[in-house]
């Protein structure tokens, strides 16, 4: 069983916040540090509909791990989200 840490998230029913951040699709993940600085924007993982891949959250989990360790997320580690 995977236990996810608790975290704050935003339910943006009006999409006002998404528009302000220029979110391009769903899901478009934004990860901020404790100072409110954007440290990651990108995909959750490399899975796509009908790809046969099992979702694992690898990209955003790696970004969170680096943030927790006080390291920067490299630009090449931020793969744009693809969705609707």
Short mmCIF file of N, CA and C in Angstrom, two decimals, residues 24-28 81-84:
data_model
loop_
_atom_site.label_atom_id
_atom_site.label_comp_id
_atom_site.label_asym_id
_atom_site.label_seq_id
_atom_site.Cartn_x
_atom_site.Cartn_y
_atom_site.Cartn_z
N UNK A 24 -1.97 24.81 -19.17
CA UNK A 24 -2.27 24.50 -20.56
C UNK A 24 -3.19 23.30 -20.74
N UNK A 25 -3.28 22.45 -19.75
CA UNK A 25 -4.10 21.24 -19.89
C UNK A 25 -4.36 20.65 -18.51
N UNK A 26 -5.04 19.54 -18.50
CA UNK A 26 -5.31 18.82 -17.27
C UNK A 26 -4.68 17.44 -17.38
N UNK A 27 -3.86 17.02 -16.47
CA UNK A 27 -3.35 17.78 -15.33
C UNK A 27 -2.08 18.55 -15.70
N UNK A 28 -1.95 19.73 -15.17
CA UNK A 28 -0.74 20.53 -15.30
C UNK A 28 -0.30 20.82 -13.87
N UNK A 81 3.04 18.86 -19.54
CA UNK A 81 1.87 17.99 -19.47
C UNK A 81 1.19 17.93 -20.84
N UNK A 82 0.59 16.80 -21.09
CA UNK A 82 -0.22 16.64 -22.30
C UNK A 82 -1.57 16.14 -21.84
N UNK A 83 -2.61 16.83 -22.20
CA UNK A 83 -3.95 16.43 -21.78
C UNK A 83 -4.98 17.29 -22.48
N UNK A 84 -6.17 17.29 -21.91
CA UNK A 84 -7.23 18.09 -22.54
C UNK A 84 -7.56 19.29 -21.70
#
